[in-house]
């Protein structure tokens, strides 16, 4: 009808930054594929190439998909909160499954080749990122997707959820950078310092990881780009405020 207002446009610049983030993310995956394909023999499961599944899955899951899951609330600004929430949880869940495949690949590859596990800084940071990410996902589903948590509990947990979401994304990128460095030092040894093409390509991958992280981080931390509450959400929160006014903070039952 004539009197229906058109949906509000996205803030200036947001779409451009999101587009740049996706371009960087896809370039990142292509660069990883080029490195593994051209210099490391490609990817296969039950073979000496099983290790290569690890870096591919970690970058795809713990960086690209995790970053996209974080952007969901900025990109889908005017869709129903519930469906945005489900998409956010599904993308994070998919990232976790892919990362788990990557972790299984490295442990199996080490076992086959008789290499010890979990001794390097990369493995410590990477495992911490994965375990905390899984915990963050389970807590997020428990508080925000299942109807069990009260609104006041959700409100209290939300700042922690947001902070740790960004912190774990940063930790995941840091773990990838450590992993790239470790791979180069193991595989290239002395030739790394002679600017060999493989070293330059892998360094470029590291720079792309940082750039993707910075662009996503910028989009997430711009206050004026946060998702505006929809009319029905505002009405709900006003109703909730009226109901709970004058209650002690822990007076309401779950």
mmCIF file of C-alpha atoms in Angstrom:
data_model
loop_
_atom_site.group_PDB
_atom_site.id
_atom_site.type_symbol
_atom_site.label_atom_id
_atom_site.label_comp_id
_atom_site.label_asym_id
_atom_site.label_seq_id
_atom_site.Cartn_x
_atom_site.Cartn_y
_atom_site.Cartn_z
ATOM 1 C CA UNK A 1 0.000 0.000 0.000
ATOM 2 C CA UNK A 2 0.978 3.677 -0.447
ATOM 3 C CA UNK A 3 1.355 4.501 3.230
ATOM 4 C CA UNK A 4 3.755 1.617 4.020
ATOM 5 C CA UNK A 5 7.248 2.936 4.632
ATOM 6 C CA UNK A 6 9.990 1.290 2.559
ATOM 7 C CA UNK A 7 12.455 -0.808 4.581
ATOM 8 C CA UNK A 8 15.230 1.425 5.935
ATOM 9 C CA UNK A 9 18.427 1.357 3.914
ATOM 10 C CA UNK A 10 21.677 0.031 5.335
ATOM 11 C CA UNK A 11 23.963 2.724 6.766
ATOM 12 C CA UNK A 12 26.359 4.280 4.267
ATOM 13 C CA UNK A 13 29.546 2.270 3.999
ATOM 14 C CA UNK A 14 28.286 -0.902 5.688
ATOM 15 C CA UNK A 15 27.519 -2.725 2.419
ATOM 16 C CA UNK A 16 30.908 -1.737 0.990
ATOM 17 C CA UNK A 17 32.773 -3.057 4.034
ATOM 18 C CA UNK A 18 30.788 -6.295 4.031
ATOM 19 C CA UNK A 19 31.522 -6.733 0.303
ATOM 20 C CA UNK A 20 35.252 -6.136 0.914
ATOM 21 C CA UNK A 21 35.204 -8.685 3.754
ATOM 22 C CA UNK A 22 33.675 -11.335 1.449
ATOM 23 C CA UNK A 23 36.146 -10.553 -1.328
ATOM 24 C CA UNK A 24 39.030 -10.900 1.153
ATOM 25 C CA UNK A 25 37.545 -14.115 2.558
ATOM 26 C CA UNK A 26 37.216 -15.746 -0.858
ATOM 27 C CA UNK A 27 40.714 -14.568 -1.890
ATOM 28 C CA UNK A 28 41.980 -16.047 1.362
ATOM 29 C CA UNK A 29 40.448 -19.456 0.588
ATOM 30 C CA UNK A 30 41.758 -19.346 -3.004
ATOM 31 C CA UNK A 31 45.258 -18.499 -1.744
ATOM 32 C CA UNK A 32 45.134 -21.374 0.748
ATOM 33 C CA UNK A 33 44.005 -23.707 -2.053
ATOM 34 C CA UNK A 34 46.816 -22.456 -4.313
ATOM 35 C CA UNK A 35 49.438 -23.013 -1.607
ATOM 36 C CA UNK A 36 48.291 -26.559 -0.808
ATOM 37 C CA UNK A 37 47.698 -27.449 -4.469
ATOM 38 C CA UNK A 38 50.843 -25.998 -5.991
ATOM 39 C CA UNK A 39 53.427 -26.561 -3.260
ATOM 40 C CA UNK A 40 52.067 -29.174 -0.832
ATOM 41 C CA UNK A 41 50.678 -31.821 -3.210
ATOM 42 C CA UNK A 42 46.970 -31.105 -2.681
ATOM 43 C CA UNK A 43 44.506 -32.588 -0.197
ATOM 44 C CA UNK A 44 43.466 -36.208 0.445
ATOM 45 C CA UNK A 45 42.171 -38.105 3.467
ATOM 46 C CA UNK A 46 43.766 -41.573 3.789
ATOM 47 C CA UNK A 47 47.173 -40.653 2.407
ATOM 48 C CA UNK A 48 50.351 -38.752 3.347
ATOM 49 C CA UNK A 49 48.432 -35.635 2.227
ATOM 50 C CA UNK A 50 45.933 -35.983 5.086
ATOM 51 C CA UNK A 51 47.731 -33.265 7.060
ATOM 52 C CA UNK A 52 46.785 -30.688 4.379
ATOM 53 C CA UNK A 53 43.107 -31.130 5.263
ATOM 54 C CA UNK A 54 43.973 -29.425 8.585
ATOM 55 C CA UNK A 55 44.993 -25.918 7.437
ATOM 56 C CA UNK A 56 42.247 -25.867 4.791
ATOM 57 C CA UNK A 57 39.493 -26.748 7.296
ATOM 58 C CA UNK A 58 40.778 -24.414 10.007
ATOM 59 C CA UNK A 59 40.874 -21.393 7.699
ATOM 60 C CA UNK A 60 37.478 -22.240 6.163
ATOM 61 C CA UNK A 61 35.770 -22.988 9.491
ATOM 62 C CA UNK A 62 37.505 -21.006 12.230
ATOM 63 C CA UNK A 63 38.150 -17.883 10.139
ATOM 64 C CA UNK A 64 35.908 -17.485 7.088
ATOM 65 C CA UNK A 65 32.680 -19.054 8.400
ATOM 66 C CA UNK A 66 33.203 -17.763 11.924
ATOM 67 C CA UNK A 67 33.687 -14.245 10.518
ATOM 68 C CA UNK A 68 30.550 -14.552 8.389
ATOM 69 C CA UNK A 69 28.539 -15.843 11.358
ATOM 70 C CA UNK A 70 29.601 -12.738 13.306
ATOM 71 C CA UNK A 71 28.470 -10.468 10.445
ATOM 72 C CA UNK A 72 24.956 -11.959 10.275
ATOM 73 C CA UNK A 73 23.460 -9.353 12.650
ATOM 74 C CA UNK A 74 24.923 -6.488 10.595
ATOM 75 C CA UNK A 75 23.934 -7.869 7.183
ATOM 76 C CA UNK A 76 20.382 -9.030 8.013
ATOM 77 C CA UNK A 77 19.399 -5.857 9.812
ATOM 78 C CA UNK A 78 15.654 -5.852 9.142
ATOM 79 C CA UNK A 79 14.803 -9.575 9.130
ATOM 80 C CA UNK A 80 13.053 -11.209 12.085
ATOM 81 C CA UNK A 81 15.380 -11.570 15.065
ATOM 82 C CA UNK A 82 14.592 -15.264 15.454
ATOM 83 C CA UNK A 83 15.608 -16.252 11.912
ATOM 84 C CA UNK A 84 18.764 -14.095 12.119
ATOM 85 C CA UNK A 85 19.622 -15.831 15.393
ATOM 86 C CA UNK A 86 19.116 -19.293 13.862
ATOM 87 C CA UNK A 87 21.348 -18.401 10.885
ATOM 88 C CA UNK A 88 24.029 -17.072 13.281
ATOM 89 C CA UNK A 89 23.941 -20.348 15.262
ATOM 90 C CA UNK A 90 23.905 -22.535 12.113
ATOM 91 C CA UNK A 91 26.951 -20.834 10.565
ATOM 92 C CA UNK A 92 28.885 -21.148 13.835
ATOM 93 C CA UNK A 93 27.785 -24.805 14.087
ATOM 94 C CA UNK A 94 28.971 -25.490 10.525
ATOM 95 C CA UNK A 95 32.301 -23.787 11.319
ATOM 96 C CA UNK A 96 32.692 -26.080 14.358
ATOM 97 C CA UNK A 97 31.992 -29.242 12.335
ATOM 98 C CA UNK A 98 34.517 -28.256 9.633
ATOM 99 C CA UNK A 99 37.108 -27.333 12.285
ATOM 100 C CA UNK A 100 36.565 -30.709 13.984
ATOM 101 C CA UNK A 101 37.336 -32.465 10.672
ATOM 102 C CA UNK A 102 40.534 -30.387 10.502
ATOM 103 C CA UNK A 103 41.525 -31.384 14.047
ATOM 104 C CA UNK A 104 40.875 -35.091 13.396
ATOM 105 C CA UNK A 105 43.006 -34.794 10.227
ATOM 106 C CA UNK A 106 46.049 -33.424 12.046
ATOM 107 C CA UNK A 107 45.877 -35.971 14.908
ATOM 108 C CA UNK A 108 45.498 -38.891 12.472
ATOM 109 C CA UNK A 109 48.299 -37.561 10.260
ATOM 110 C CA UNK A 110 50.604 -37.195 13.285
ATOM 111 C CA UNK A 111 49.753 -40.707 14.456
ATOM 112 C CA UNK A 112 50.524 -42.181 11.028
ATOM 113 C CA UNK A 113 53.858 -40.349 10.786
ATOM 114 C CA UNK A 114 54.836 -40.804 14.447
ATOM 115 C CA UNK A 115 54.888 -37.035 15.162
ATOM 116 C CA UNK A 116 54.094 -35.936 18.753
ATOM 117 C CA UNK A 117 50.917 -33.896 19.415
ATOM 118 C CA UNK A 118 50.177 -30.669 21.263
ATOM 119 C CA UNK A 119 53.744 -29.516 21.987
ATOM 120 C CA UNK A 120 53.769 -26.256 19.982
ATOM 121 C CA UNK A 121 52.385 -22.818 20.805
ATOM 122 C CA UNK A 122 50.257 -23.091 17.652
ATOM 123 C CA UNK A 123 48.592 -26.282 18.895
ATOM 124 C CA UNK A 124 47.952 -24.790 22.351
ATOM 125 C CA UNK A 125 46.368 -21.605 20.941
ATOM 126 C CA UNK A 126 44.452 -23.551 18.291
ATOM 127 C CA UNK A 127 43.034 -26.096 20.713
ATOM 128 C CA UNK A 128 42.113 -23.332 23.198
ATOM 129 C CA UNK A 129 40.319 -21.465 20.389
ATOM 130 C CA UNK A 130 38.379 -24.585 19.335
ATOM 131 C CA UNK A 131 37.356 -25.695 22.851
ATOM 132 C CA UNK A 132 36.327 -22.168 23.902
ATOM 133 C CA UNK A 133 34.486 -21.689 20.593
ATOM 134 C CA UNK A 134 32.502 -24.893 21.199
ATOM 135 C CA UNK A 135 31.702 -23.735 24.737
ATOM 136 C CA UNK A 136 30.679 -20.279 23.473
ATOM 137 C CA UNK A 137 28.382 -21.913 20.895
ATOM 138 C CA UNK A 138 26.737 -24.201 23.482
ATOM 139 C CA UNK A 139 26.216 -21.300 25.904
ATOM 140 C CA UNK A 140 24.881 -19.107 23.093
ATOM 141 C CA UNK A 141 22.349 -21.775 22.069
ATOM 142 C CA UNK A 142 21.385 -22.302 25.714
ATOM 143 C CA UNK A 143 20.847 -18.630 26.483
ATOM 144 C CA UNK A 144 19.470 -17.236 23.215
ATOM 145 C CA UNK A 145 17.920 -20.065 21.173
ATOM 146 C CA UNK A 146 16.318 -22.314 23.763
ATOM 147 C CA UNK A 147 13.403 -20.754 25.638
ATOM 148 C CA UNK A 148 14.831 -21.697 29.059
ATOM 149 C CA UNK A 149 16.780 -18.519 29.936
ATOM 150 C CA UNK A 150 14.918 -15.537 31.410
ATOM 151 C CA UNK A 151 15.216 -12.141 29.699
ATOM 152 C CA UNK A 152 17.179 -10.687 32.608
ATOM 153 C CA UNK A 153 19.662 -13.571 32.460
ATOM 154 C CA UNK A 154 20.007 -13.116 28.700
ATOM 155 C CA UNK A 155 20.589 -9.407 29.180
ATOM 156 C CA UNK A 156 23.324 -10.067 31.721
ATOM 157 C CA UNK A 157 25.059 -12.709 29.584
ATOM 158 C CA UNK A 158 24.853 -10.859 26.251
ATOM 159 C CA UNK A 159 27.866 -8.490 26.770
ATOM 160 C CA UNK A 160 30.062 -11.511 27.631
ATOM 161 C CA UNK A 161 28.789 -13.397 24.579
ATOM 162 C CA UNK A 162 29.560 -10.447 22.284
ATOM 163 C CA UNK A 163 33.020 -9.816 23.754
ATOM 164 C CA UNK A 164 34.106 -13.475 23.653
ATOM 165 C CA UNK A 165 32.734 -13.828 20.116
ATOM 166 C CA UNK A 166 35.152 -11.163 18.867
ATOM 167 C CA UNK A 167 37.994 -12.368 21.139
ATOM 168 C CA UNK A 168 37.713 -15.966 19.878
ATOM 169 C CA UNK A 169 37.678 -14.775 16.265
ATOM 170 C CA UNK A 170 40.932 -12.882 16.964
ATOM 171 C CA UNK A 171 42.429 -15.927 18.736
ATOM 172 C CA UNK A 172 41.496 -18.146 15.775
ATOM 173 C CA UNK A 173 43.329 -15.834 13.359
ATOM 174 C CA UNK A 174 46.349 -15.706 15.689
ATOM 175 C CA UNK A 175 46.424 -19.534 15.815
ATOM 176 C CA UNK A 176 46.300 -19.662 11.988
ATOM 177 C CA UNK A 177 49.215 -17.221 11.717
ATOM 178 C CA UNK A 178 51.247 -19.358 14.126
ATOM 179 C CA UNK A 179 50.322 -22.454 12.114
ATOM 180 C CA UNK A 180 51.401 -20.901 8.795
ATOM 181 C CA UNK A 181 54.748 -19.891 10.320
ATOM 182 C CA UNK A 182 55.234 -23.384 11.749
ATOM 183 C CA UNK A 183 54.442 -25.026 8.401
ATOM 184 C CA UNK A 184 56.897 -22.773 6.583
ATOM 185 C CA UNK A 185 59.695 -23.391 9.078
ATOM 186 C CA UNK A 186 59.142 -27.184 8.939
ATOM 187 C CA UNK A 187 58.805 -27.429 5.163
ATOM 188 C CA UNK A 188 61.177 -24.769 3.874
ATOM 189 C CA UNK A 189 63.755 -24.684 6.679
ATOM 190 C CA UNK A 190 66.722 -22.606 5.425
ATOM 191 C CA UNK A 191 65.253 -21.670 2.046
ATOM 192 C CA UNK A 192 62.460 -19.606 3.709
ATOM 193 C CA UNK A 193 64.837 -16.694 4.232
ATOM 194 C CA UNK A 194 65.652 -16.538 0.511
ATOM 195 C CA UNK A 195 62.163 -15.253 -0.408
ATOM 196 C CA UNK A 196 61.190 -18.463 -2.227
ATOM 197 C CA UNK A 197 57.782 -18.290 -3.966
ATOM 198 C CA UNK A 198 56.117 -20.680 -1.485
ATOM 199 C CA UNK A 199 57.226 -18.508 1.428
ATOM 200 C CA UNK A 200 55.957 -15.345 -0.256
ATOM 201 C CA UNK A 201 52.593 -16.986 -1.077
ATOM 202 C CA UNK A 202 52.131 -18.241 2.492
ATOM 203 C CA UNK A 203 53.119 -14.833 3.915
ATOM 204 C CA UNK A 204 50.496 -13.280 1.606
ATOM 205 C CA UNK A 205 47.950 -15.715 3.042
ATOM 206 C CA UNK A 206 48.863 -14.449 6.516
ATOM 207 C CA UNK A 207 48.384 -10.823 5.465
ATOM 208 C CA UNK A 208 44.984 -11.704 3.945
ATOM 209 C CA UNK A 209 43.978 -13.389 7.228
ATOM 210 C CA UNK A 210 44.848 -10.212 9.113
ATOM 211 C CA UNK A 211 43.030 -8.011 6.597
ATOM 212 C CA UNK A 212 39.874 -10.178 6.784
ATOM 213 C CA UNK A 213 40.001 -10.037 10.588
ATOM 214 C CA UNK A 214 40.454 -6.264 10.654
ATOM 215 C CA UNK A 215 37.594 -5.567 8.216
ATOM 216 C CA UNK A 216 35.201 -7.899 10.067
ATOM 217 C CA UNK A 217 36.331 -6.415 13.393
ATOM 218 C CA UNK A 218 35.708 -2.894 12.126
ATOM 219 C CA UNK A 219 32.173 -3.750 10.960
ATOM 220 C CA UNK A 220 31.416 -5.400 14.312
ATOM 221 C CA UNK A 221 32.678 -2.558 16.483
ATOM 222 C CA UNK A 222 31.040 0.381 14.646
ATOM 223 C CA UNK A 223 28.248 1.393 17.034
ATOM 224 C CA UNK A 224 26.126 3.056 14.353
ATOM 225 C CA UNK A 225 26.190 -0.173 12.294
ATOM 226 C CA UNK A 226 24.655 -2.310 15.052
ATOM 227 C CA UNK A 227 21.347 -3.981 14.240
ATOM 228 C CA UNK A 228 18.474 -1.633 15.172
ATOM 229 C CA UNK A 229 15.742 -3.309 17.268
ATOM 230 C CA UNK A 230 12.598 -3.921 15.223
ATOM 231 C CA UNK A 231 9.269 -2.430 16.334
ATOM 232 C CA UNK A 232 8.000 -5.746 17.746
ATOM 233 C CA UNK A 233 11.242 -6.241 19.714
ATOM 234 C CA UNK A 234 10.892 -2.758 21.241
ATOM 235 C CA UNK A 235 7.266 -3.480 22.171
ATOM 236 C CA UNK A 236 8.319 -6.765 23.815
ATOM 237 C CA UNK A 237 11.095 -5.144 25.816
ATOM 238 C CA UNK A 238 8.723 -2.373 26.971
ATOM 239 C CA UNK A 239 6.196 -5.018 28.103
ATOM 240 C CA UNK A 240 8.989 -6.842 29.894
ATOM 241 C CA UNK A 241 10.095 -3.631 31.614
ATOM 242 C CA UNK A 242 6.541 -2.950 32.805
ATOM 243 C CA UNK A 243 6.229 -6.486 34.152
ATOM 244 C CA UNK A 244 9.534 -6.473 36.004
ATOM 245 C CA UNK A 245 9.596 -2.890 37.319
ATOM 246 C CA UNK A 246 9.965 -2.952 41.074
ATOM 247 C CA UNK A 247 11.015 -6.587 41.262
ATOM 248 C CA UNK A 248 14.298 -7.526 42.902
ATOM 249 C CA UNK A 249 16.864 -8.504 40.221
ATOM 250 C CA UNK A 250 16.686 -12.169 41.189
ATOM 251 C CA UNK A 251 13.055 -12.121 42.263
ATOM 252 C CA UNK A 252 11.613 -13.456 39.036
ATOM 253 C CA UNK A 253 11.693 -17.189 38.593
ATOM 254 C CA UNK A 254 13.222 -18.694 35.451
#
